[in-house]
Short mmCIF file of C-alpha atoms in Angstrom, two decimals:
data_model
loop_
_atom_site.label_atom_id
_atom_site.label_comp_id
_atom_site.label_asym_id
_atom_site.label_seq_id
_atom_site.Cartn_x
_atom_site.Cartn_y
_atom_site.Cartn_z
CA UNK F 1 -12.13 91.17 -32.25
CA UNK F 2 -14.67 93.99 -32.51
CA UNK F 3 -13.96 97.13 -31.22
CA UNK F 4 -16.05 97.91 -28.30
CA UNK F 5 -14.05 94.50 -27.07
CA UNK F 6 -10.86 95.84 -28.18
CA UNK F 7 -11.50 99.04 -26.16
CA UNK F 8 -12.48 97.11 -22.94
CA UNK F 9 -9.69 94.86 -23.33
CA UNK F 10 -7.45 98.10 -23.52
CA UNK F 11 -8.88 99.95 -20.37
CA UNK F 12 -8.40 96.56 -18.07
CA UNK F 13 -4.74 95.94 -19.31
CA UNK F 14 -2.01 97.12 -17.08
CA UNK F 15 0.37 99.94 -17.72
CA UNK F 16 3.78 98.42 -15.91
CA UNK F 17 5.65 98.45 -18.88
CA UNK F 18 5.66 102.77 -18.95
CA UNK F 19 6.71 102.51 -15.22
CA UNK F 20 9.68 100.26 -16.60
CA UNK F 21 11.03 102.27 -19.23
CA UNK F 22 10.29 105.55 -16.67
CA UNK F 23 12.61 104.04 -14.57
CA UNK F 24 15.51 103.41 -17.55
CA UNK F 25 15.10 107.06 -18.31
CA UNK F 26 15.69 108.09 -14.61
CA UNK F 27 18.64 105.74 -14.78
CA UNK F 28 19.81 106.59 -18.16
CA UNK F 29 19.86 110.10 -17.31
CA UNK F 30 21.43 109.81 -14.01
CA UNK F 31 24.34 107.63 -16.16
CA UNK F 32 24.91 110.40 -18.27
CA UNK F 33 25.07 112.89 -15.66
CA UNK F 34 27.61 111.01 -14.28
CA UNK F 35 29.84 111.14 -17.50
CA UNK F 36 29.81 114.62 -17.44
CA UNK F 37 30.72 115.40 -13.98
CA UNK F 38 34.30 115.85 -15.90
CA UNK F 39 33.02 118.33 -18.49
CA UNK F 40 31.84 120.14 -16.33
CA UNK F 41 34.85 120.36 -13.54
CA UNK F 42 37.07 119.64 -15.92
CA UNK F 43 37.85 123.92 -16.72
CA UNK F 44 38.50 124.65 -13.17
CA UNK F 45 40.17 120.73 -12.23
CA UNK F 46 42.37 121.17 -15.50
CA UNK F 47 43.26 124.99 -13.88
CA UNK F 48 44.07 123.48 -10.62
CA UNK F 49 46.13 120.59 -11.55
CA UNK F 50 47.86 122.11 -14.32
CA UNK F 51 46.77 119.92 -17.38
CA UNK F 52 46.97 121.20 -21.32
CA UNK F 53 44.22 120.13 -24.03
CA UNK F 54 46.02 116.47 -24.86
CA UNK F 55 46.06 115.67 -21.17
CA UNK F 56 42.49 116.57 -20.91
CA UNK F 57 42.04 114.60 -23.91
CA UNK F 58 43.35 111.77 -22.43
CA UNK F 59 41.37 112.05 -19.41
CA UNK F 60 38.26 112.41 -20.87
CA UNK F 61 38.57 109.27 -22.55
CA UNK F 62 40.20 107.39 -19.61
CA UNK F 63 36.35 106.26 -18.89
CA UNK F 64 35.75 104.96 -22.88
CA UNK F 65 39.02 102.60 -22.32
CA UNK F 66 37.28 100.27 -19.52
CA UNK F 67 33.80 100.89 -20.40
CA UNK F 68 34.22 99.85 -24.11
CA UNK F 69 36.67 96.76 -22.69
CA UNK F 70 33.92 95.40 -20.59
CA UNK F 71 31.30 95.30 -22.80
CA UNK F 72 31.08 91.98 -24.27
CA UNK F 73 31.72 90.17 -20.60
CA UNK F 74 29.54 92.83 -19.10
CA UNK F 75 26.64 91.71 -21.99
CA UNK F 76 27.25 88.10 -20.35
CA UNK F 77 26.55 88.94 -17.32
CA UNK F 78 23.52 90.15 -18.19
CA UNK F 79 22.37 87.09 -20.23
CA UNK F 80 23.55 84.44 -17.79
CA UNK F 81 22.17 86.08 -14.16
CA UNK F 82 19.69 88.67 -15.79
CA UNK F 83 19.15 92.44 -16.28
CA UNK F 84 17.97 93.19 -12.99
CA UNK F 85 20.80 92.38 -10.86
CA UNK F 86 23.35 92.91 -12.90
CA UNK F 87 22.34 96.62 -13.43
CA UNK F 88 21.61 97.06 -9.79
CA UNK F 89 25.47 96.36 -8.77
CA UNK F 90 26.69 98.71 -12.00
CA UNK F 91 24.59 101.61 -10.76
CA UNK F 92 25.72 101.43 -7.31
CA UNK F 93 29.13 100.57 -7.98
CA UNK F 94 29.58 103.79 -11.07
CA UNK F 95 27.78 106.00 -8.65
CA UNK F 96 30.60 104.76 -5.70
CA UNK F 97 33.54 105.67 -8.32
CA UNK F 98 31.83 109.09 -9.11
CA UNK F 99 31.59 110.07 -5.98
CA UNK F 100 34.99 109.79 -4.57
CA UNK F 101 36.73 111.56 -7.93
CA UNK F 102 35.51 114.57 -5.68
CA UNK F 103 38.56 113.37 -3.19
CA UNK F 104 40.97 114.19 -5.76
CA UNK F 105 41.10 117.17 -4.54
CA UNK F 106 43.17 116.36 -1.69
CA UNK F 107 45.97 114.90 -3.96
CA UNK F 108 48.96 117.06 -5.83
CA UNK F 109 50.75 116.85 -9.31
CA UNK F 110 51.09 112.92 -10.55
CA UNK F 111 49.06 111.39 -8.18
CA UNK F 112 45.98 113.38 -8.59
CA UNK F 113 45.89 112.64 -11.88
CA UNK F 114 46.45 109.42 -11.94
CA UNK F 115 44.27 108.58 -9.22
CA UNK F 116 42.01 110.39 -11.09
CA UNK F 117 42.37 108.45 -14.21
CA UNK F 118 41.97 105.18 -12.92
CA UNK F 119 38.81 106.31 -11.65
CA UNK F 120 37.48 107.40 -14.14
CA UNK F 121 38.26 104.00 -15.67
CA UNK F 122 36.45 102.49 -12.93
CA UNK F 123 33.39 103.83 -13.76
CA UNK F 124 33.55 103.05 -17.71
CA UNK F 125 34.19 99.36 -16.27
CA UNK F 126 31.40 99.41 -13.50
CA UNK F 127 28.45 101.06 -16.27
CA UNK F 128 29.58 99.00 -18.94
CA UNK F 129 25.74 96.81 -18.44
CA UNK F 130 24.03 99.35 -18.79
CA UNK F 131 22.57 99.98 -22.36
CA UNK F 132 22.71 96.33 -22.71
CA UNK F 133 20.55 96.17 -19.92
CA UNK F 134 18.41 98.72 -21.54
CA UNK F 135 17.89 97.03 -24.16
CA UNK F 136 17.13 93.45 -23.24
CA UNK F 137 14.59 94.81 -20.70
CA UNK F 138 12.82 96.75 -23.39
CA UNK F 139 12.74 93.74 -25.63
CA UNK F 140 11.41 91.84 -22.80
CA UNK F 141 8.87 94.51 -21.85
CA UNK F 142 7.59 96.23 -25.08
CA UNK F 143 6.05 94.70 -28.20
CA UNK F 144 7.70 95.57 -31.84
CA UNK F 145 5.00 98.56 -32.43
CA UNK F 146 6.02 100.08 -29.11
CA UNK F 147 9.72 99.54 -29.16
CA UNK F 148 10.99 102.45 -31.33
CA UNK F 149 9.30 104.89 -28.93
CA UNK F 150 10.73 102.92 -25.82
CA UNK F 151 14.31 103.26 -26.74
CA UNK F 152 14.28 106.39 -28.08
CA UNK F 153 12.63 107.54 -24.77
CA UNK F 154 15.13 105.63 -22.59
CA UNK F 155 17.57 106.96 -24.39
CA UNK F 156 16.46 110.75 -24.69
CA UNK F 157 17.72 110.68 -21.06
CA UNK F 158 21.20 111.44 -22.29
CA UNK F 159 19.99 114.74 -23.30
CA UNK F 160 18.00 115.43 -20.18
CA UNK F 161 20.78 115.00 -18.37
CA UNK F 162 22.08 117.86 -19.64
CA UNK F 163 19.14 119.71 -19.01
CA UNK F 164 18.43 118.95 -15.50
CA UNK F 165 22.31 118.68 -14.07
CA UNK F 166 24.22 120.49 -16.69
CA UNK F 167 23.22 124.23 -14.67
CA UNK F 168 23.01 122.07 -11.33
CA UNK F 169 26.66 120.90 -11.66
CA UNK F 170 27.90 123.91 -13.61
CA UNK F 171 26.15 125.95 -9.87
CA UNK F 172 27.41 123.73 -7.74
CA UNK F 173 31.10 124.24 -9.42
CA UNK F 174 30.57 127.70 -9.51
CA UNK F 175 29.55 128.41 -6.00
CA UNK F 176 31.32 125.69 -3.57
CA UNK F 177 33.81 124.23 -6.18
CA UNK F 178 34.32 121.56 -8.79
CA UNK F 179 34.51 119.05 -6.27
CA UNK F 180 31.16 118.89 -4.97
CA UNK F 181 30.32 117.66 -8.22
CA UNK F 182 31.59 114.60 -7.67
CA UNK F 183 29.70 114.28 -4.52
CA UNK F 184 26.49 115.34 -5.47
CA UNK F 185 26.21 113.11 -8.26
CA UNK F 186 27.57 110.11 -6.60
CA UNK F 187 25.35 110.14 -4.21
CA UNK F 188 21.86 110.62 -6.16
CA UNK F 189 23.55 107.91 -8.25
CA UNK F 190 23.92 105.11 -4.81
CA UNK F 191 19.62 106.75 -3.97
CA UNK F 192 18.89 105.41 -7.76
CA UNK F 193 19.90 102.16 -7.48
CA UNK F 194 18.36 101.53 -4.40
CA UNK F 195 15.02 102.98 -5.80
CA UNK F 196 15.89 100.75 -9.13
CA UNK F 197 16.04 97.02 -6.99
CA UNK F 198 12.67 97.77 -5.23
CA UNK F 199 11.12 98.35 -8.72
CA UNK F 200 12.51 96.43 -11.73
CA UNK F 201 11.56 92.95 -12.50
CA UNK F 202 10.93 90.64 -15.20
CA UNK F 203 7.31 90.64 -17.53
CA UNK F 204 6.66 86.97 -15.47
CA UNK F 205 7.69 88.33 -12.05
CA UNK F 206 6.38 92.03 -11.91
CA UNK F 207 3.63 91.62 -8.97
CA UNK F 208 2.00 94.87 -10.55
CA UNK F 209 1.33 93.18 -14.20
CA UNK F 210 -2.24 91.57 -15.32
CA UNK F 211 -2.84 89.05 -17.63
CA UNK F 212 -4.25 91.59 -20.06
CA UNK F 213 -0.92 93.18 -20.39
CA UNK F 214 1.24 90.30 -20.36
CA UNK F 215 -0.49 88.25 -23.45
CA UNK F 216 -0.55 91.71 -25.54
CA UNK F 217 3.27 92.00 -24.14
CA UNK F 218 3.79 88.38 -25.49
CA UNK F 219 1.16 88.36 -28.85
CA UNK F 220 2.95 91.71 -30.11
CA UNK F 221 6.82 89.97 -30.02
CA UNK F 222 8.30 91.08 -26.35
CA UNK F 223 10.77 88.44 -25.09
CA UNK F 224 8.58 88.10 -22.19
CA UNK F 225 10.50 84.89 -21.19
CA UNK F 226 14.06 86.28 -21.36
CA UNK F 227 14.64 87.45 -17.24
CA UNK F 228 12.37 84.26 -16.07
CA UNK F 229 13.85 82.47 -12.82
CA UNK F 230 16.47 79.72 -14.00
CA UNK F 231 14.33 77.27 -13.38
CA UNK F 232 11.69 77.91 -16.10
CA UNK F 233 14.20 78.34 -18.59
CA UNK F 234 15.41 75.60 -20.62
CA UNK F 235 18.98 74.11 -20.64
CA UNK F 236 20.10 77.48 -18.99
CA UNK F 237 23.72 77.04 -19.70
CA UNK F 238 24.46 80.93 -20.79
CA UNK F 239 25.54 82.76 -24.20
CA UNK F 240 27.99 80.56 -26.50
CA UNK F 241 30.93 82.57 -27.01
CA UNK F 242 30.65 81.64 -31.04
CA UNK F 243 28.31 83.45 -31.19
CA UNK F 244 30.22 86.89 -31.62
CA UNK F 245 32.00 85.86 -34.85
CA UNK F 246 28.64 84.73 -35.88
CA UNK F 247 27.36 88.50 -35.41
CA UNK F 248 30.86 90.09 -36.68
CA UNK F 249 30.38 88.55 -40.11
CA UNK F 250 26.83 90.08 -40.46
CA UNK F 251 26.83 92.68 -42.70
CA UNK F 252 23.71 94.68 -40.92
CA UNK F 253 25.05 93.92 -37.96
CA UNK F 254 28.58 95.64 -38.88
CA UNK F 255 26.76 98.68 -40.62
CA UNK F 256 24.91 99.16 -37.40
CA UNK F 257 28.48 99.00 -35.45
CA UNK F 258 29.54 101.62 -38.12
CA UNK F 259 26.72 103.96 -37.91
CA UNK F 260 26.75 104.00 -33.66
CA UNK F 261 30.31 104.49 -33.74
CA UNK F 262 29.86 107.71 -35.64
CA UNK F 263 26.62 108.49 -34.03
CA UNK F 264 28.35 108.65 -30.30
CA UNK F 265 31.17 111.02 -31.60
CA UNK F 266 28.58 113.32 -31.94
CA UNK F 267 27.50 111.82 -28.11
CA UNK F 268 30.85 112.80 -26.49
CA UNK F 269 32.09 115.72 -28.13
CA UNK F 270 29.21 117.26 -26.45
CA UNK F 271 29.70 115.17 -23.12
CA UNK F 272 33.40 115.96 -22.74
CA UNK F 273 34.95 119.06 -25.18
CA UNK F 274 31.55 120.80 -25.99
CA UNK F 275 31.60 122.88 -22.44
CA UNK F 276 35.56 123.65 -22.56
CA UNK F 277 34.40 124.86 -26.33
CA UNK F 278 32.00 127.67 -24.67
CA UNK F 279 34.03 128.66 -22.12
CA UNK F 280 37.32 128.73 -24.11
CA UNK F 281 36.12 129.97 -27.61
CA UNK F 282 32.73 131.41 -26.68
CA UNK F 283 34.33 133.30 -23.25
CA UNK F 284 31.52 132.09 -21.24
CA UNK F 285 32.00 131.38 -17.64
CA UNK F 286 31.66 127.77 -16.44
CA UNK F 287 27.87 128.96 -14.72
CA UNK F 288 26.97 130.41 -18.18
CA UNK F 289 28.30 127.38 -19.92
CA UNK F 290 26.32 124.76 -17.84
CA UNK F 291 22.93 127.16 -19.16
CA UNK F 292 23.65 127.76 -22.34
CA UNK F 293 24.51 124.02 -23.06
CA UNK F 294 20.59 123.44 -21.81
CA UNK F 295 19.56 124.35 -25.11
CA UNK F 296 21.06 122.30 -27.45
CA UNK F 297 20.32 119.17 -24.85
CA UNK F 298 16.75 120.48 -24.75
CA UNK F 299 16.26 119.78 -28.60
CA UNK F 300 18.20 116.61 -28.24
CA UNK F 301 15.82 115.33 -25.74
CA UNK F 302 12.88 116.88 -27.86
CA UNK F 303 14.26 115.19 -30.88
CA UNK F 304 15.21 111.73 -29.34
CA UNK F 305 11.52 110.95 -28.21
CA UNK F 306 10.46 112.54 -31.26
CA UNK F 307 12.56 110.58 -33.41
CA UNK F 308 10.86 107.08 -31.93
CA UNK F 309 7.18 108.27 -32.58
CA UNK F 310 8.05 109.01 -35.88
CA UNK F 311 9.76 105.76 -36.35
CA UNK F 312 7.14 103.61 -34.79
CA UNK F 313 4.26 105.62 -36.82
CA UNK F 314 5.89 104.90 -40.08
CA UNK F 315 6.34 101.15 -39.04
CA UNK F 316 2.53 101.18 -38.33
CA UNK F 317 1.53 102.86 -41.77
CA UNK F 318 4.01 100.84 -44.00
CA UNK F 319 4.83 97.62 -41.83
CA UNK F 320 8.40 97.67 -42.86
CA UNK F 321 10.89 97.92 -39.93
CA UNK F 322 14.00 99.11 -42.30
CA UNK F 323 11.99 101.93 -43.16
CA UNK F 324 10.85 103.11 -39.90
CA UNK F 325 14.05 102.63 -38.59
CA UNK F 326 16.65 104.07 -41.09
CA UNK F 327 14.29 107.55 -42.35
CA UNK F 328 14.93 108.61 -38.88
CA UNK F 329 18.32 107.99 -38.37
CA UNK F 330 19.43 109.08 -41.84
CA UNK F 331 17.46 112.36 -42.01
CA UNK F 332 18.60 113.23 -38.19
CA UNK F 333 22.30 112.62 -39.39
CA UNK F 334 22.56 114.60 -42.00
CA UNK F 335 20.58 117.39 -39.94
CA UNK F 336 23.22 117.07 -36.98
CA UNK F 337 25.96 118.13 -39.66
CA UNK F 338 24.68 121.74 -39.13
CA UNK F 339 26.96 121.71 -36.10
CA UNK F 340 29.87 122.71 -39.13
CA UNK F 341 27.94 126.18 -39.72
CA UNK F 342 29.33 127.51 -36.07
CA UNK F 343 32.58 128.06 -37.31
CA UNK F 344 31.01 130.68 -39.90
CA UNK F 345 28.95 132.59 -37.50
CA UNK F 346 29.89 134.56 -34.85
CA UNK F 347 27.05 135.47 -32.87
CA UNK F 348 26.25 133.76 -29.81
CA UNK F 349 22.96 132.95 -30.50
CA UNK F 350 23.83 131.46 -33.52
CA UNK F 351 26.18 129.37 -32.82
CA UNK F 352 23.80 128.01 -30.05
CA UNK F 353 21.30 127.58 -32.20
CA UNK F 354 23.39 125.48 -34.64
CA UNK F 355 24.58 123.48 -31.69
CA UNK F 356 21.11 122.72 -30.70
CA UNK F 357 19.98 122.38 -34.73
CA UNK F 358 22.54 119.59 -34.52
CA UNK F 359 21.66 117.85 -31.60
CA UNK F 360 18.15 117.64 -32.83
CA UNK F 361 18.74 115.84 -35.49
CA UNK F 362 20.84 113.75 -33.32
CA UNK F 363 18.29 112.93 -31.22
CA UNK F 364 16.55 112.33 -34.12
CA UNK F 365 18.51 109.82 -35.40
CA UNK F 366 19.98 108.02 -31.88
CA UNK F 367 17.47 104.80 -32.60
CA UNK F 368 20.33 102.58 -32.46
CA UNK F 369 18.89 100.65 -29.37
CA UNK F 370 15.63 100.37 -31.24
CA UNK F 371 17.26 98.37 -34.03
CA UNK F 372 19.67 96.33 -31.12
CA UNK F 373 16.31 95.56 -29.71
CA UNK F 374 14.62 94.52 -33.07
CA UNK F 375 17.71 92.22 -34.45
CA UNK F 376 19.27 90.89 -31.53
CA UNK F 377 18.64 86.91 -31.09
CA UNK F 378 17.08 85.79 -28.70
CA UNK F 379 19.79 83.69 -27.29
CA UNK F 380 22.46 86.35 -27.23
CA UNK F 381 20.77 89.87 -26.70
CA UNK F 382 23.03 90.78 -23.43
CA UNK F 383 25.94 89.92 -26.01
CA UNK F 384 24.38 91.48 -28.87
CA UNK F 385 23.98 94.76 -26.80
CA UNK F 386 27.63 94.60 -25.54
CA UNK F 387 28.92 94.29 -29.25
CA UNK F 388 27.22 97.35 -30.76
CA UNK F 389 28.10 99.19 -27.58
CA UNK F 390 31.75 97.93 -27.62
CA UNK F 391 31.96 99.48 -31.29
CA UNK F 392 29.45 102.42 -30.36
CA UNK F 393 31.67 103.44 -27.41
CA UNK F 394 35.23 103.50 -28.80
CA UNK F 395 34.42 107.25 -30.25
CA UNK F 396 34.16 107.52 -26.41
CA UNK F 397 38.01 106.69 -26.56
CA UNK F 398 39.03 108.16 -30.00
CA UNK F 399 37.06 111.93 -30.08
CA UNK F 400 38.07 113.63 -26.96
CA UNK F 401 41.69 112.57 -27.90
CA UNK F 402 41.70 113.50 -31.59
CA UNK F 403 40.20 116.92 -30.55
CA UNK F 404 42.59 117.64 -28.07
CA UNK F 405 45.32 117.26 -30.61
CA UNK F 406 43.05 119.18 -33.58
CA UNK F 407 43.57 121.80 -30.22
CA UNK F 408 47.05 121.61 -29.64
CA UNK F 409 47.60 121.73 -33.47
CA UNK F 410 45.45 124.71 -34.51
CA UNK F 411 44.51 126.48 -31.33
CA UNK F 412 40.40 126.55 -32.50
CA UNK F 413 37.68 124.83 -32.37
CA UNK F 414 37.51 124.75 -35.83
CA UNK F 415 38.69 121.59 -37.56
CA UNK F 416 36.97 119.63 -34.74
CA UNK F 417 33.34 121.09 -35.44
CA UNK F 418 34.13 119.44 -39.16
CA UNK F 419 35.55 116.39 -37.70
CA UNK F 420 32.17 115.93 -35.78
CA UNK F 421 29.89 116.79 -38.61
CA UNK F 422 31.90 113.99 -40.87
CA UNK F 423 30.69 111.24 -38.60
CA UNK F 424 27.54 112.30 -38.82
CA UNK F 425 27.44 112.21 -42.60
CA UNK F 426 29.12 108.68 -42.12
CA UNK F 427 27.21 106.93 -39.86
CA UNK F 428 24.00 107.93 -42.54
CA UNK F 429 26.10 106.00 -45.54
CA UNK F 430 26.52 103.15 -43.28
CA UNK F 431 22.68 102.97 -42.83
CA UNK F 432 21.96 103.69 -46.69
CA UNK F 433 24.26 101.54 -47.84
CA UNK F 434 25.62 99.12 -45.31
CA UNK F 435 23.01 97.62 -43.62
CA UNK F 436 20.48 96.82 -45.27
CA UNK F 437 16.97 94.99 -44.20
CA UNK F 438 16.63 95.42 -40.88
CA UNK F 439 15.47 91.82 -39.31
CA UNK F 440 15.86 90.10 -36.13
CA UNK F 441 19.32 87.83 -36.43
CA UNK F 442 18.94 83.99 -36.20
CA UNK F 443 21.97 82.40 -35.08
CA UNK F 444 23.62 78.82 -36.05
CA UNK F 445 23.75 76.80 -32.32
CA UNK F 446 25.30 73.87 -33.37
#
């Protein structure tokens, strides 16, 4: 094709797909905002209800428990009815949990916090879809050049959470109580998924797609086919449960599982003990907190999308996927373990700006749903996602409660900075060494 036809076959295509992957950034970030309601209540709820670090440990990973439980069914789901729907009901139903943790309030002693607890299970169990979701519809909507910057832009929203709600809800606590937090956040969470079913469909349904886009969508490896209407698929009878072991014995596949684990310890430390860390050992107040901990989201964000381009240009100048994919994620990992160097400063501003050093590399580095989306089959990508989540996600279980005992044990912040900055030196091994070439899994269906 020459290129004055390339170029007019570029200005007639469509442009859905960025409207698609806008709208799992909104949600993305949204989800994420929703995890943190705790962090950032948690100082004053803790206060109020009378709760010491291992408590609050527990808490914080009451949501981890369901959400990492519910990941391999909640993958099915998503492969036997589709993305679409299935992530509607999750957003509505997390956003429904969220908001009445806010009622809490009007509960005493044990049954506050159990109540509390079991909804904050709730929620782990209702967004368990989600990044599944994510990335099956990016596989379905972005060909292989493309898809390194989609998920690392999807999931950059985890950082602009903080950016955007992080002073909100850290106000909002401040000024009417912790509370309203819950409220708030609930209900932009129930407007999002209403906005989210009037504009999500599949590559063969979206009324808003040309032809243009959808042959360079299908020519350039999207799954265009994999949310089509039951009836154009073939022998539609769902995910074979085999398939799981056949993914557990893959050795990428488990250095993948290795490296996210590590990668999200990094994720929740910073979702659940990093504001308690300012306000306790810094002596900021919880408005201060929610401002200062803009920065280091800021870079994560910046990071994050940056972290795709670069991933996606080397896979266009040297063709190799394990390349593009693993510089990135090995070179932000071992930058994130400059989140040790805060225990040997004592400055404010530096301790911020390790924080935010760290989470830049982070962001860096968080292409984990790039390589899902690359090496999941075809058959089994709502499964797939749900695996490397399920192993992703128990950090979510296993870091707030190891640092509230590091806590209760030494009183500092200390020894959990280094346990942090270990998993990030881990999850680069498991990359280097583990995993491998990085290639799209074919699975045995007989």
């Amino acid at each position: 094709m020459s290129t004055t036809t390339a170029t007019a076959v570029d200005a007639k295509r469509s442009r859905v797909r960025l409207l698609i992957v806008t709208m799992l950034f909104l949600v993305t970030t949204v989800n994420y905002a929703d995890r943190a309601t705790l962090s950032i209540a948690g100082t004053a709820l803790a206060k109020e209800l009378s709760l010491d670090p291992v408590a609050m440990g527990y808490i914080f990973s009451a949501f981890g428990w369901s959400y990492v439980a519910a990941q391999v069914p909640g993958g099915w789901l998503l492969d036997r009815f589709g993305s679409k729907w299935v992530y509607a009901f999750s957003i509505l139903i997390w956003s429904l949990f969220t908001l009445l943790q806010g009622l809490v309030g009007f509960l005493a002693g044990a049954a506050a916090i159990t109540v509390l607890f079991l909804l904050r299970l709730l929620v782990g169990l209702a967004e368990a879809p989600s990044f599944p979701a994510n990335a099956r519809i990016v596989a379905a909507w972005f060909p292989s050049n493309e898809r390194g910057t989609a998920s690392a832009f999807f999931n950059s929203g985890q950082y602009f959470a903080t950016v955007i709600f992080a002073p909100l809800m850290g106000w909002i606590a401040h000024d009417f109580g912790w509370r309203y937090v819950f409220y708030v956040m609930g209900s932009l969470g129930i407007l999002v998924g209403f906005i989210w079913i009037k504009t999500i469909y599949g590559p063969k349904d979206h009324p808003g797609i040309n032809e243009a886009e959808f042959d360079y969508l299908r020519e350039g490896g999207a799954l265009v086919e994999l949310d089509a209407p039951k009836d154009e698929r073939a022998a539609d009878t769902g995910p074979k449960w085999n398939y799981i072991g056949q993914l557990l014995s893959n050795r990428m596949m488990l250095g993948v599982y290795v490296g996210q684990f590590c990668i999200n310890t990094l994720t929740y430390f910073f979702l659940t003990w990093c504001p308690v860390f300012l306000v306790k050992q810094r002596g900021l107040n919880i408005l201060q907190a929610g401002f200062v901990a803009t920065l280091p989201a800021l870079c994560g964000f910046i990071g994050g999308v940056l972290g795709g381009v670069i991933s996606d240009a080397i896979l266009h100048k040297t063709s190799s996927l394990t390349l593009a994919r693993k510089i990135p994620i090995v070179g932000g990992m071992l930058l994130s373990m400059s989140i040790i160097a805060c225990n040997y400063v004592d400055g404010q501003a530096l301790v911020i700006g390790f924080m935010a050093l760290a989470f830049f590399g982070k962001g860096i580095g968080a292409l984990g749903w790039a390589v899902v989306s690359d090496t999941s089959p075809k058959e089994a990508g709502g499964v797939s996602g749900g695996l490397f989540n399920t192993f992703g996600n128990l950090s979510s279980i296993t870091t707030p409660i190891i640092i509230g005992y590091i806590l209760a044990a030494t009183g500092s912040f200390a020894g959990a900075l280094v346990f942090v900055g270990a998993n990030a030196l881990v999850a680069a091994f498991a990359y280097l060494v583990i995993v491998g070439k990085i290639e799209r899994v074919r699975l045995r269906t007989a």
